[in-house]
Short mmCIF file of C-alpha atoms in Angstrom, two decimals:
data_model
loop_
_atom_site.label_atom_id
_atom_site.label_comp_id
_atom_site.label_asym_id
_atom_site.label_seq_id
_atom_site.Cartn_x
_atom_site.Cartn_y
_atom_site.Cartn_z
CA MET G 200 90.72 109.39 110.77
CA ARG G 201 92.88 109.57 107.68
CA ALA G 202 94.26 112.47 105.73
CA LEU G 203 95.48 110.39 102.87
CA CYS G 204 95.14 110.00 99.16
CA ASP G 205 93.87 106.56 98.26
CA PRO G 206 96.81 104.13 98.32
CA ASP G 207 97.81 102.06 95.34
CA GLN G 208 96.80 98.85 97.08
CA PRO G 209 93.17 97.74 96.58
CA PRO G 210 91.01 97.34 99.72
CA LEU G 211 91.22 93.91 101.33
CA SER G 212 88.85 92.16 103.73
CA PHE G 213 88.28 89.02 105.76
CA VAL G 214 85.34 87.44 107.56
CA TYR G 215 85.21 87.07 111.33
CA GLY G 216 82.05 85.56 112.77
CA ASP G 217 79.17 87.10 110.85
CA GLU G 218 81.03 90.27 109.87
CA ARG G 219 83.20 91.11 106.89
CA ILE G 220 85.97 93.44 108.04
CA ALA G 221 87.69 95.59 105.43
CA PHE G 222 91.17 96.99 105.96
CA GLU G 223 93.56 99.37 104.23
CA ARG G 224 97.05 98.16 103.41
CA VAL G 225 99.92 100.65 103.57
CA PRO G 226 103.67 100.04 103.17
CA ARG G 227 105.89 99.77 106.23
CA ARG G 228 108.03 102.82 106.77
CA LYS G 229 110.99 100.88 108.15
CA THR G 230 112.75 97.76 107.01
CA SER G 231 110.91 94.95 108.75
CA ASP G 232 109.12 91.74 107.88
CA ARG G 233 106.45 92.28 110.54
CA VAL G 234 102.85 93.20 109.77
CA LEU G 235 101.49 95.93 112.03
CA ILE G 236 97.73 96.31 112.57
CA LYS G 237 95.99 99.37 113.96
CA VAL G 238 92.28 99.93 114.58
CA HIS G 239 91.41 103.64 114.64
CA PRO G 240 88.64 105.26 116.73
CA ASP G 241 86.57 105.76 113.57
CA CYS G 242 86.63 101.94 113.10
CA ARG G 243 89.09 102.10 110.22
CA VAL G 244 91.55 99.19 110.15
CA VAL G 245 95.01 99.96 108.73
CA VAL G 246 97.62 97.29 108.10
CA SER G 247 101.28 98.24 107.58
CA ALA G 248 103.07 95.52 105.66
CA PRO G 249 106.41 95.10 103.85
CA GLN G 250 106.12 96.15 100.21
CA ASP G 251 107.40 92.80 98.95
CA ALA G 252 104.75 90.81 100.86
CA ASN G 253 101.89 89.62 98.68
CA ASN G 254 98.26 90.12 99.63
CA GLU G 255 97.76 86.49 100.59
CA GLU G 256 100.57 86.70 103.16
CA VAL G 257 99.19 89.94 104.57
CA LEU G 258 95.67 88.52 104.72
CA ALA G 259 96.91 85.44 106.60
CA ALA G 260 98.66 87.65 109.17
CA VAL G 261 95.55 89.77 109.63
CA LYS G 262 93.29 86.75 110.08
CA GLN G 263 95.50 85.55 112.93
CA ARG G 264 94.61 88.77 114.78
CA GLY G 265 90.95 88.58 113.75
CA ARG G 266 89.60 88.21 117.28
CA TRP G 267 91.58 91.21 118.56
CA ILE G 268 90.49 93.36 115.59
CA TYR G 269 86.86 92.41 116.12
CA GLN G 270 87.04 93.31 119.82
CA GLN G 271 88.67 96.66 119.08
CA LEU G 272 85.96 97.48 116.55
CA ARG G 273 83.25 96.53 119.04
CA GLU G 274 84.74 98.79 121.75
CA PHE G 275 84.99 101.80 119.42
CA ARG G 276 81.44 101.27 118.17
CA GLN G 277 80.16 101.17 121.73
CA GLN G 278 81.94 104.45 122.43
CA GLN G 279 80.28 106.03 119.40
CA GLU G 280 76.84 104.89 120.60
CA HIS G 281 77.31 106.91 123.79
CA ILE G 282 78.02 110.17 121.98
CA THR G 283 75.14 112.45 122.92
CA PRO G 284 73.35 113.86 119.86
CA ARG G 285 73.58 117.63 119.54
CA GLN G 286 70.49 119.61 120.49
CA TYR G 287 71.91 123.03 119.50
CA ILE G 288 70.76 124.73 122.69
CA SER G 289 72.52 127.09 125.08
CA GLY G 290 75.08 125.41 127.32
CA GLU G 291 76.39 122.87 124.82
CA SER G 292 80.12 122.70 124.24
CA HIS G 293 81.47 123.05 120.69
CA LEU G 294 85.03 122.80 119.36
CA TYR G 295 86.85 125.39 117.29
CA LEU G 296 90.61 125.23 116.60
CA GLY G 297 90.97 122.67 119.38
CA LYS G 298 89.31 124.77 122.09
CA GLN G 299 85.95 124.33 123.77
CA TYR G 300 83.36 127.08 123.43
CA LEU G 301 79.97 127.23 125.09
CA LEU G 302 77.06 127.71 122.74
CA LYS G 303 74.65 130.53 123.55
CA VAL G 304 71.46 130.85 121.52
CA ASN G 305 70.02 134.37 121.49
CA VAL G 306 66.44 134.83 120.29
CA GLU G 307 66.27 138.38 118.94
CA PRO G 308 63.31 138.96 116.58
CA ASN G 309 64.73 142.24 115.28
CA GLN G 310 68.43 141.32 115.00
CA GLN G 311 70.25 139.94 111.98
CA GLN G 312 70.71 136.17 112.20
CA GLY G 313 74.23 134.82 112.40
CA VAL G 314 77.06 133.54 114.59
CA LYS G 315 79.71 135.44 116.52
CA LEU G 316 82.63 134.28 118.65
CA LEU G 317 82.33 136.58 121.67
CA ARG G 318 84.00 136.41 125.09
CA GLY G 319 84.78 132.71 124.82
CA LYS G 320 81.31 131.77 123.62
CA LEU G 321 79.78 130.83 120.29
CA GLU G 322 76.75 133.10 120.17
CA VAL G 323 74.04 132.34 117.64
CA PHE G 324 71.40 134.98 116.93
CA VAL G 325 68.05 133.79 115.61
CA ARG G 326 64.65 135.45 115.24
CA SER G 327 62.76 132.49 116.73
CA ARG G 328 63.54 129.23 118.53
CA ASP G 329 64.33 126.90 115.67
CA THR G 330 66.85 124.10 116.25
CA GLU G 331 67.39 123.44 112.55
CA ARG G 332 68.04 127.12 111.94
CA VAL G 333 70.63 127.23 114.73
CA LYS G 334 72.30 124.12 113.29
CA LYS G 335 72.39 125.62 109.78
CA LEU G 336 73.80 128.96 110.96
CA LEU G 337 76.49 127.21 112.97
CA ALA G 338 77.42 124.92 110.06
CA ASP G 339 77.71 127.90 107.72
CA TRP G 340 79.91 129.70 110.26
CA TYR G 341 82.22 126.69 110.57
CA LYS G 342 82.53 126.42 106.79
CA GLU G 343 83.43 130.08 106.43
CA ARG G 344 86.02 129.86 109.21
CA ALA G 345 87.41 126.67 107.64
CA ARG G 346 87.76 128.41 104.27
CA GLU G 347 89.66 131.30 105.86
CA VAL G 348 91.86 129.23 108.19
CA PHE G 349 92.81 126.62 105.59
CA ALA G 350 93.68 129.24 102.98
CA ARG G 351 95.83 131.14 105.47
CA ARG G 352 97.67 128.05 106.69
CA LEU G 353 98.21 126.82 103.13
CA GLU G 354 99.93 130.11 102.26
CA VAL G 355 102.23 129.76 105.27
CA LEU G 356 103.03 126.09 104.73
CA LEU G 357 103.79 126.52 101.04
CA GLU G 358 106.98 128.27 102.13
CA GLN G 359 108.17 124.90 103.48
CA ALA G 360 106.97 122.89 100.47
CA LEU G 361 109.82 123.82 98.13
CA TRP G 362 108.78 121.15 95.63
CA VAL G 363 105.49 122.95 94.89
CA ASP G 364 105.77 125.37 91.96
CA LYS G 365 102.40 127.08 92.34
CA LYS G 366 99.64 127.14 94.91
CA PRO G 367 97.35 124.15 94.39
CA PRO G 368 93.58 124.69 94.14
CA LEU G 369 91.80 124.10 97.43
CA ARG G 370 88.22 122.97 98.00
CA LEU G 371 86.14 121.97 101.01
CA LEU G 372 84.16 118.75 101.18
CA ALA G 373 82.58 117.16 104.26
CA MET G 374 83.79 113.55 104.48
CA ARG G 375 83.05 110.84 107.02
CA THR G 376 86.33 108.93 106.88
CA GLN G 377 88.94 111.40 105.62
CA TRP G 378 90.45 114.66 106.77
CA GLY G 379 91.72 115.41 103.29
CA SER G 380 92.78 114.10 99.92
CA CYS G 381 94.89 115.02 96.91
CA SER G 382 93.67 114.41 93.36
CA PRO G 383 95.95 113.24 90.53
CA ASN G 384 95.78 116.72 88.98
CA GLY G 385 97.00 118.35 92.20
CA ARG G 386 93.81 119.66 93.79
CA ILE G 387 93.74 119.47 97.57
CA THR G 388 90.43 118.73 99.29
CA LEU G 389 90.01 119.34 103.02
CA ASN G 390 87.22 118.36 105.37
CA PRO G 391 85.68 121.56 106.85
CA ASN G 392 85.21 119.68 110.16
CA LEU G 393 89.01 119.81 110.48
CA VAL G 394 88.67 123.44 111.59
CA LYS G 395 87.49 122.09 114.95
CA ALA G 396 90.94 120.55 115.53
CA PRO G 397 94.07 122.34 116.87
CA ARG G 398 96.15 124.32 114.42
CA ASP G 399 99.07 121.87 114.44
CA CYS G 400 96.65 119.10 113.42
CA ILE G 401 95.41 121.28 110.55
CA ASP G 402 99.01 121.93 109.52
CA TYR G 403 99.74 118.19 109.58
CA VAL G 404 96.87 117.42 107.20
CA ILE G 405 97.80 120.21 104.80
CA LEU G 406 101.48 119.21 104.79
CA HIS G 407 100.48 115.58 104.30
CA GLU G 408 98.55 116.49 101.17
CA LEU G 409 101.30 118.83 99.92
CA CYS G 410 103.74 115.92 100.22
CA HIS G 411 101.43 113.92 97.94
CA LEU G 412 102.12 116.45 95.20
CA ALA G 413 105.66 115.05 95.15
CA GLU G 414 105.01 111.46 96.25
CA HIS G 415 101.64 110.11 95.15
CA ASN G 416 101.53 107.10 97.47
CA HIS G 417 102.61 106.27 101.00
CA SER G 418 106.09 105.14 100.13
CA GLU G 419 109.29 105.41 102.15
CA GLN G 420 110.08 108.56 100.18
CA PHE G 421 106.72 110.09 101.11
CA TYR G 422 107.24 109.62 104.85
CA ARG G 423 110.82 110.85 104.59
CA LEU G 424 109.58 114.06 102.97
CA LEU G 425 106.83 114.48 105.56
CA GLY G 426 109.37 114.03 108.33
CA GLN G 427 111.57 116.72 106.82
CA VAL G 428 108.86 119.38 106.68
CA MET G 429 107.14 118.36 109.94
CA PRO G 430 109.47 116.58 112.37
CA GLY G 431 107.50 114.80 115.07
CA TRP G 432 104.31 114.57 113.04
CA GLU G 433 103.38 111.15 114.49
CA PRO G 434 102.03 112.36 117.88
CA VAL G 435 100.12 115.12 116.10
CA LYS G 436 98.45 112.55 113.89
CA GLU G 437 97.71 110.37 116.92
CA ARG G 438 96.03 113.31 118.67
CA LEU G 439 93.94 114.08 115.61
CA ASP G 440 92.91 110.44 115.23
CA GLY G 441 91.89 110.41 118.87
CA MET G 442 89.58 113.38 118.31
CA ALA G 443 87.97 111.91 115.20
CA SER G 444 84.86 110.38 116.75
CA ARG G 445 84.08 113.50 118.71
CA ILE G 446 84.66 115.94 115.86
CA LEU G 447 82.82 113.94 113.24
CA SER G 448 79.84 113.12 115.46
CA THR G 449 78.51 116.53 114.36
CA GLN G 450 79.01 116.77 110.61
CA ILE G 451 79.07 120.20 109.01
#
């Protein structure tokens, strides 16, 4: 999954068999004339290409790998089909800050409804057995935790972002293909589902967006800045991308 502002390059696509496959073009970070192609678990295709290569050259290189791209997409889609839909019943496992917590649904007619993190379990209190109610209470709990965690981490990480003069406005928005984004006027948007990921993954996304306040595209300067404030961010991003299908299979 991406935590990126929309790149300057327009979306490109090609046809393989009976499917049109769209891909995102981003500039290569290092001096090279090679085109690198990556298919992410969320079925997003990203192509890293030299900045001086025109779209026709990039498209030709991508088409040569069309069969491989198609096979990768098919494998990831098959994996997604086997994700068991949530039933929101006791015994299910739910993520929070990268850790697994068992869900326990407590039916208490006289107790206030809500969610508590107790003794390694996510305990939901409802007045009657109602799956939709459990789902709604849990979603609200995740959103509130996301609001608190993101605000706290933003405060901490701003100390590293010396190019930021004042704290940018922060909003939450559930997105299917992005962890976050940065608007032209400097507002940072984060996906509340990100609160299910480990803290270093959350920090990576926030720092990524803070870097966009200085560099508005994915240029060499952008990645240099990101590397300065978060050395070794690549494996963190890889881990987050690998969790994408699982995290986003249950949208908040």
